[in-house]
Amino acid sequence: MSGRWARTMLSAYRFAGAAAYPLVGPYVAWRTSRGKEDRNRRRERYGVAGRPRPEGPVIWIHAASVGETLAVVPLVESILDYGVNIVLTTGTVTSAQVVDERLGDRIIHQYVPLDLKPAVSRFLDHWKPDLAIIAESEIWPMTILELGARHVPQVLVNGRLSDRSFTSWKKRANIAEALFENLAHVVAQSDVDGERFRALGARPVTVSGNLKVDTNPPPVDQRALATLQRQIGGRPTWAAISTHDGEEVVAAEVHATLHKRHQGLLTIVVPRHPDRAEALAAQISGMGLKVARRSKGDRIGPDTDILLGDTIGEMGLYLRLTEIAFVGRSLTSEGGQNPLEPAMLDTAVLAGRNVQNFREAYQRLLDSGGAKLVRDRDMLAGAVNFLLTNEVARHEMMAAGIATVDEMRGALARTLKSLEPYIQPLVVKARLKGANGR
């Protein structure tokens, strides 16, 4: 399959859409969040702007969901210091809430348009971005092609390609090259990610490290923290956070195994998707365990076995209630979740072996002794038991985790350096416009 054939196919895709081209279609992001959209702003998904375009240069930054949004917040704040307008798009209601909490009206938030030509064109016609910055692994063919046709520089930051994505793209190498040649620069998370992007035709590629390392620890409501700490008292605790289907039951089974050895043990379970809480509470209660739900304001009593953290935006609260955290999507699901937040909050990190999406972070934590991988439920129970029993070993893991995060910092500065050739002309343009407008 020649490069010319791939470009012809992508050109046709620009007009016909994903349905006509199944080889490209799987990479189209239909982020409708399965009914969880803000209905009042649904038109934004079709490219209909909810706000007027500001005067002067505009940088479009896209971060798909909560993790990516939190990662780019320091980057957005640094760019705002240059005095350039930012339109920040996200794909979920939860990430929109994060944007509102962290950035407020300093930026313009919009829901990202669907990767269909009418929606993308309508969005670009209105906002006319001078630069597009895309976070992590958001490879949207229609959007990339339309930006390329308008000669808008596109930079992928915190770039990541999972094992599965890289394998899929390699099977369509010519299509990948025809897409990635539209990117002005790729700033990859790791050396492995950088080599993968180069293998698929991206040029130039630099490596920054993970922007998630340069974020602040998740915040906490001090009053809520004090209330829960009073309710828990001196009870031993451990947490299973960002859990996916099946991992909550594993955590409950670990609790049932350990609660006789550790008097008053409280297990904190924080599902990745809180909308599953009703079913989870019923399932765990059916195991003979008493559940307190955070979303309902249930009090943690002496006989409470499980605190179900079924709220959004309170990870900082849950992690400050314990010194041991199992990070989910790693035992019964694949890919893993971010271990850096618990590490930077003085927590010993445990996880299953399926952590490919955060390979470098876990490798650094494993090498330093800040994290340990477990094979199954029994091994998880053994690891939690060991850490609850051995205070010195637990505190050594906690200290190693914090030290590792500190050593990994610097991705923000390296990313800004890579972006400088694209941002500086816009800074000059903004200042000239400001001077002419006075």
XYZ file of C-alpha atoms in Angstrom:
438
model
C 0.000 0.000 0.000
C 1.762 3.164 -1.172
C 1.906 6.474 0.619
C 0.023 8.032 -2.298
C -2.755 5.447 -1.932
C -2.969 6.185 1.800
C -3.264 9.921 1.159
C -5.982 9.298 -1.431
C -7.886 7.143 1.044
C -7.610 9.763 3.774
C -8.670 12.473 1.345
C -11.764 10.451 0.499
C -12.329 9.868 4.209
C -12.389 13.634 4.712
C -15.546 13.799 2.614
C -17.211 10.421 3.141
C -16.544 9.864 6.836
C -15.456 6.887 8.907
C -18.295 4.544 7.974
C -17.013 4.269 4.425
C -13.458 3.478 5.518
C -13.361 0.846 8.262
C -9.533 0.816 8.370
C -9.546 4.407 9.572
C -12.907 4.379 11.319
C -11.698 2.690 14.527
C -9.511 5.718 15.229
C -12.409 8.162 15.135
C -13.259 9.277 18.660
C -17.001 9.231 19.164
C -16.822 10.606 22.687
C -20.501 10.857 23.509
C -19.856 9.456 26.998
C -22.847 7.154 26.671
C -25.525 9.658 27.598
C -23.457 11.564 30.167
C -23.257 14.743 28.127
C -24.285 18.222 29.178
C -27.534 18.449 27.237
C -27.536 22.230 27.334
C -24.250 22.230 25.424
C -24.816 19.297 23.081
C -24.565 21.505 19.991
C -20.890 22.068 20.765
C -20.291 18.436 19.823
C -21.409 19.372 16.311
C -19.013 22.309 16.170
C -21.549 25.007 17.081
C -19.672 27.478 19.254
C -21.069 28.417 22.635
C -19.005 31.604 22.858
C -17.749 34.323 20.506
C -14.155 34.161 19.321
C -11.887 36.590 21.197
C -9.750 39.106 19.356
C -6.140 38.168 18.659
C -4.352 34.810 18.379
C -6.081 31.687 19.677
C -4.457 28.427 20.731
C -6.710 25.366 20.735
C -5.720 22.810 23.376
C -7.503 19.469 23.588
C -7.509 17.033 26.525
C -9.944 14.146 26.292
C -10.878 13.250 29.861
C -10.008 13.945 33.495
C -6.489 12.504 33.540
C -5.389 14.359 30.414
C -7.084 17.554 31.608
C -5.293 17.522 34.947
C -2.010 16.858 33.130
C -2.338 19.913 30.876
C -3.554 22.386 33.522
C 0.013 23.549 34.425
C 0.813 23.795 30.703
C -2.304 25.895 30.107
C -1.431 28.156 33.034
C 2.097 28.650 31.671
C 0.778 29.571 28.216
C -1.760 31.969 29.730
C 1.183 33.870 31.220
C 2.178 34.752 27.635
C -1.125 36.602 27.158
C -2.512 34.386 24.384
C -6.169 33.292 24.238
C -6.864 29.588 24.845
C -9.838 27.483 23.803
C -9.658 24.258 25.803
C -11.783 21.329 24.655
C -12.583 18.166 26.584
C -14.795 15.184 25.885
C -16.606 14.509 29.158
C -18.753 16.355 31.679
C -16.358 15.404 34.471
C -13.369 16.888 32.666
C -15.391 20.044 32.003
C -15.967 20.329 35.758
C -12.221 19.986 36.348
C -11.570 22.791 33.852
C -14.074 25.035 35.622
C -12.559 24.291 39.054
C -8.909 24.681 38.040
C -9.004 27.346 35.307
C -12.359 29.125 35.583
C -12.944 31.920 33.084
C -9.253 32.348 32.290
C -9.836 30.113 29.274
C -12.784 29.323 27.003
C -14.045 25.782 27.476
C -15.886 23.926 24.720
C -16.824 20.287 24.246
C -14.706 18.803 21.491
C -16.514 18.410 18.156
C -17.173 14.929 16.831
C -14.553 13.809 14.332
C -16.836 14.398 11.347
C -16.131 16.905 8.607
C -19.185 19.166 9.142
C -18.588 19.372 12.897
C -14.823 19.899 12.651
C -15.148 22.452 9.845
C -17.798 24.405 11.756
C -15.567 24.449 14.832
C -12.490 25.579 12.922
C -14.410 28.164 10.884
C -15.498 29.845 14.098
C -12.412 29.626 16.302
C -9.761 29.939 13.574
C -6.987 28.605 15.841
C -3.434 29.697 15.160
C -2.013 26.596 16.863
C -3.475 23.251 17.953
C -2.026 21.368 20.940
C -3.346 17.853 21.473
C -2.713 15.842 24.637
C -1.587 12.212 24.899
C -3.062 9.736 22.396
C -5.904 11.617 20.712
C -5.339 10.713 17.062
C -8.431 11.967 15.216
C -8.082 11.579 11.447
C -10.677 14.132 10.343
C -9.483 16.788 12.773
C -5.823 16.246 11.861
C -6.594 16.418 8.140
C -8.735 19.544 8.415
C -6.124 21.347 10.494
C -3.492 20.266 7.980
C -5.551 21.580 5.065
C -5.764 24.955 6.841
C -2.005 24.945 7.552
C -2.562 25.175 11.309
C 0.488 23.815 13.188
C -0.415 20.762 15.278
C 1.680 19.626 18.240
C 1.011 16.430 20.156
C 2.160 16.818 23.782
C 2.572 14.156 26.463
C 2.337 11.789 23.508
C 1.712 8.137 24.268
C 1.105 5.021 22.168
C -0.052 1.921 24.032
C 1.088 -1.527 22.908
C -2.308 -2.152 21.331
C -2.472 1.186 19.525
C 1.047 0.864 18.179
C 0.340 -2.656 16.872
C -2.836 -1.441 15.170
C -1.127 1.537 13.564
C 1.800 -0.587 12.349
C -0.673 -2.707 10.349
C -1.712 0.511 8.586
C 1.703 2.129 8.447
C 1.064 4.130 5.260
C -2.157 5.588 6.667
C -0.333 6.416 9.896
C 2.431 8.192 7.988
C -0.076 10.155 5.904
C -1.734 11.327 9.125
C 1.334 11.930 11.256
C 3.064 13.980 8.574
C 0.475 16.653 9.429
C 1.899 16.975 12.934
C 4.433 19.783 13.271
C 5.974 18.207 16.376
C 5.409 15.274 18.725
C 6.501 15.657 22.347
C 6.473 12.090 23.674
C 6.217 10.890 27.272
C 9.023 8.332 27.092
C 11.813 7.035 24.894
C 9.625 4.052 23.969
C 6.759 6.327 22.931
C 9.175 8.524 20.996
C 10.557 5.577 19.020
C 7.033 4.396 18.255
C 5.982 7.772 16.873
C 9.146 7.927 14.756
C 8.477 4.422 13.435
C 5.041 5.601 12.286
C 6.463 8.579 10.414
C 6.180 11.452 12.899
C 8.921 14.099 12.619
C 10.317 15.772 14.635
C 9.871 13.880 17.898
C 11.287 14.914 21.265
C 10.894 13.292 24.678
C 9.693 15.340 27.657
C 8.699 12.878 30.364
C 5.152 12.670 31.721
C 3.321 15.957 32.296
C 1.307 14.241 35.033
C 4.439 14.295 37.197
C 4.534 18.100 37.118
C 0.992 18.518 38.377
C 0.147 19.387 41.978
C -1.252 16.670 44.258
C -5.041 16.404 44.044
C -6.649 18.974 46.361
C -8.765 18.250 49.426
C -11.529 19.885 51.406
C -9.846 20.125 54.803
C -13.151 20.158 56.658
C -14.316 16.952 54.964
C -10.935 15.356 55.638
C -11.079 16.239 59.336
C -14.612 14.844 59.605
C -13.708 11.493 58.069
C -10.484 11.259 60.065
C -12.486 11.716 63.274
C -14.911 8.987 62.211
C -12.094 6.583 61.309
C -9.999 7.326 64.386
C -6.986 5.055 64.746
C -8.324 2.227 62.587
C -5.932 0.675 60.018
C -6.854 1.521 56.429
C -5.971 0.685 52.857
C -7.517 1.808 49.572
C -8.325 0.377 46.167
C -8.593 3.362 43.807
C -9.565 3.863 40.153
C -10.957 0.339 40.153
C -12.656 -1.313 37.214
C -15.212 -4.104 37.015
C -14.200 -7.044 39.188
C -11.555 -5.204 41.188
C -14.044 -3.882 43.738
C -15.056 -7.435 44.618
C -11.379 -8.396 44.858
C -10.870 -5.528 47.313
C -13.866 -6.669 49.349
C -12.537 -10.230 49.407
C -9.135 -8.973 50.557
C -10.906 -7.082 53.338
C -12.794 -10.216 54.384
C -9.485 -12.096 54.500
C -7.621 -9.484 56.548
C -10.120 -7.892 58.910
C -9.666 -10.548 61.605
C -5.889 -10.074 61.565
C -6.149 -6.290 61.668
C -8.676 -5.177 64.247
C -11.035 -2.510 62.893
C -9.675 -2.597 59.326
C -11.381 -0.125 56.992
C -11.119 -0.625 53.227
C -11.662 2.386 50.967
C -12.916 1.510 47.477
C -12.947 4.263 44.823
C -14.402 3.022 41.510
C -13.183 4.692 38.342
C -16.817 5.130 37.278
C -18.953 6.213 40.271
C -22.173 5.539 38.338
C -21.612 1.843 39.159
C -21.876 2.573 42.891
C -25.455 1.399 43.406
C -24.742 -2.046 42.006
C -21.381 -2.244 43.782
C -22.881 -1.347 47.152
C -25.495 -4.069 46.742
C -22.890 -6.604 45.613
C -20.496 -5.893 48.487
C -23.317 -5.806 51.056
C -24.373 -9.200 49.728
C -20.978 -10.480 50.855
C -21.914 -9.663 54.459
C -19.893 -6.435 54.622
C -21.234 -3.094 55.813
C -20.825 -0.294 53.265
C -20.815 3.471 53.819
C -21.319 5.536 50.666
C -19.571 8.867 50.478
C -22.108 10.261 47.990
C -24.923 9.727 50.498
C -23.021 11.188 53.414
C -23.099 7.871 55.306
C -21.252 8.021 58.597
C -18.291 5.671 59.039
C -19.173 3.715 62.146
C -17.101 1.234 64.154
C -18.741 -1.611 62.215
C -18.243 -0.091 58.726
C -16.151 -2.407 56.550
C -16.051 -0.514 53.252
C -16.055 3.209 52.531
C -17.305 3.427 48.951
C -15.828 6.577 47.425
C -18.543 7.117 44.836
C -17.914 10.812 44.250
C -16.074 12.777 41.583
C -13.118 15.036 42.288
C -12.301 13.739 45.779
C -9.331 11.482 45.087
C -7.212 13.822 47.196
C -9.533 13.122 50.122
C -9.464 9.340 49.821
C -5.700 9.126 49.399
C -5.118 11.251 52.495
C -7.050 8.699 54.562
C -4.529 5.899 54.013
C -0.880 5.010 53.469
C -1.525 2.023 51.160
C -3.213 2.233 47.762
C -3.899 -0.423 45.142
C -4.275 1.293 41.753
C -6.856 -0.368 39.536
C -7.436 -1.274 35.913
C -4.443 -3.514 36.429
C -5.757 -6.801 37.838
C -9.035 -7.646 36.082
C -8.619 -5.019 33.340
C -5.665 -3.910 31.239
C -3.689 -0.709 30.868
C -3.432 0.501 34.446
C -4.208 3.913 35.927
C -1.941 6.736 37.025
C 0.224 5.736 40.044
C 1.797 9.184 40.403
C -1.006 10.797 42.427
C -0.855 8.243 45.252
C 2.953 8.295 45.149
C 3.110 12.080 45.536
C 0.620 11.887 48.424
C 2.880 9.740 50.599
C 1.293 6.391 49.750
C 2.783 2.943 49.167
C 1.592 1.877 45.698
C 0.341 -1.591 44.738
C -1.008 -2.642 41.339
C -1.689 -5.635 39.147
C 0.660 -6.544 36.334
C -1.338 -5.019 33.467
C 0.030 -1.476 33.642
C 1.169 -0.954 30.044
C -0.323 2.545 29.733
C 1.885 3.820 32.560
C 4.867 1.581 31.906
C 7.608 4.135 32.549
C 6.044 5.540 35.742
C 5.614 2.063 37.183
C 9.110 1.021 36.125
C 10.621 4.001 37.907
C 8.559 3.324 41.030
C 9.393 -0.379 40.971
C 13.109 0.312 40.562
C 13.109 2.673 43.548
C 10.963 0.455 45.755
C 8.000 2.854 45.710
C 5.612 0.323 44.148
C 4.988 -3.419 44.023
C 3.066 -5.436 41.429
C 0.809 -8.313 42.446
C -0.340 -11.289 40.421
C -3.813 -11.946 41.855
C -6.153 -11.458 44.804
C -4.170 -13.648 47.176
C -0.928 -11.855 46.384
C -2.683 -8.509 46.881
C -3.967 -9.664 50.262
C -0.442 -10.728 51.220
C 1.028 -7.389 50.152
C -1.583 -5.363 52.046
C -1.117 -7.565 55.112
C 2.661 -7.100 54.978
C 2.423 -3.325 54.696
C -0.153 -3.054 57.472
C 2.049 -5.171 59.727
C 5.438 -3.632 58.884
C 5.474 0.103 59.525
C 9.145 0.524 58.604
C 8.722 -1.194 55.220
C 5.554 0.804 54.525
C 7.246 4.128 55.274
C 10.246 3.157 53.139
C 7.901 2.554 50.179
C 6.143 5.853 50.800
C 9.429 7.776 50.922
C 10.702 6.030 47.781
C 7.525 6.993 45.920
C 7.828 10.687 46.754
C 11.530 10.700 45.871
C 10.814 9.040 42.519
C 8.154 11.601 41.608
C 10.560 14.419 42.468
C 13.251 12.852 40.256
C 10.804 12.552 37.343
C 9.760 16.204 37.347
C 10.756 18.523 34.507
C 8.343 17.489 31.742
C 6.558 20.846 31.802
C 9.745 22.844 31.191
C 10.822 20.500 28.384
C 7.372 20.664 26.775
C 7.322 24.469 26.892
C 10.752 24.550 25.261
C 9.460 22.388 22.393
C 6.391 24.621 22.030
C 8.328 27.875 22.103
C 8.873 28.169 18.305
C 5.104 27.892 17.791
C 3.971 30.096 20.679
C 6.442 32.997 20.449
C 5.159 34.296 17.071
C 1.653 34.359 18.569
C 2.912 36.296 21.591
C 4.413 38.902 19.267
C 1.188 38.988 17.240
C -0.903 39.471 20.394
C 1.303 42.298 21.640
C 1.249 44.069 18.290
C -2.520 43.814 18.148
C -2.746 45.152 21.701
C -0.481 48.075 20.830
C -2.436 48.884 17.680
C -5.706 48.677 19.580
C -4.727 51.320 22.134
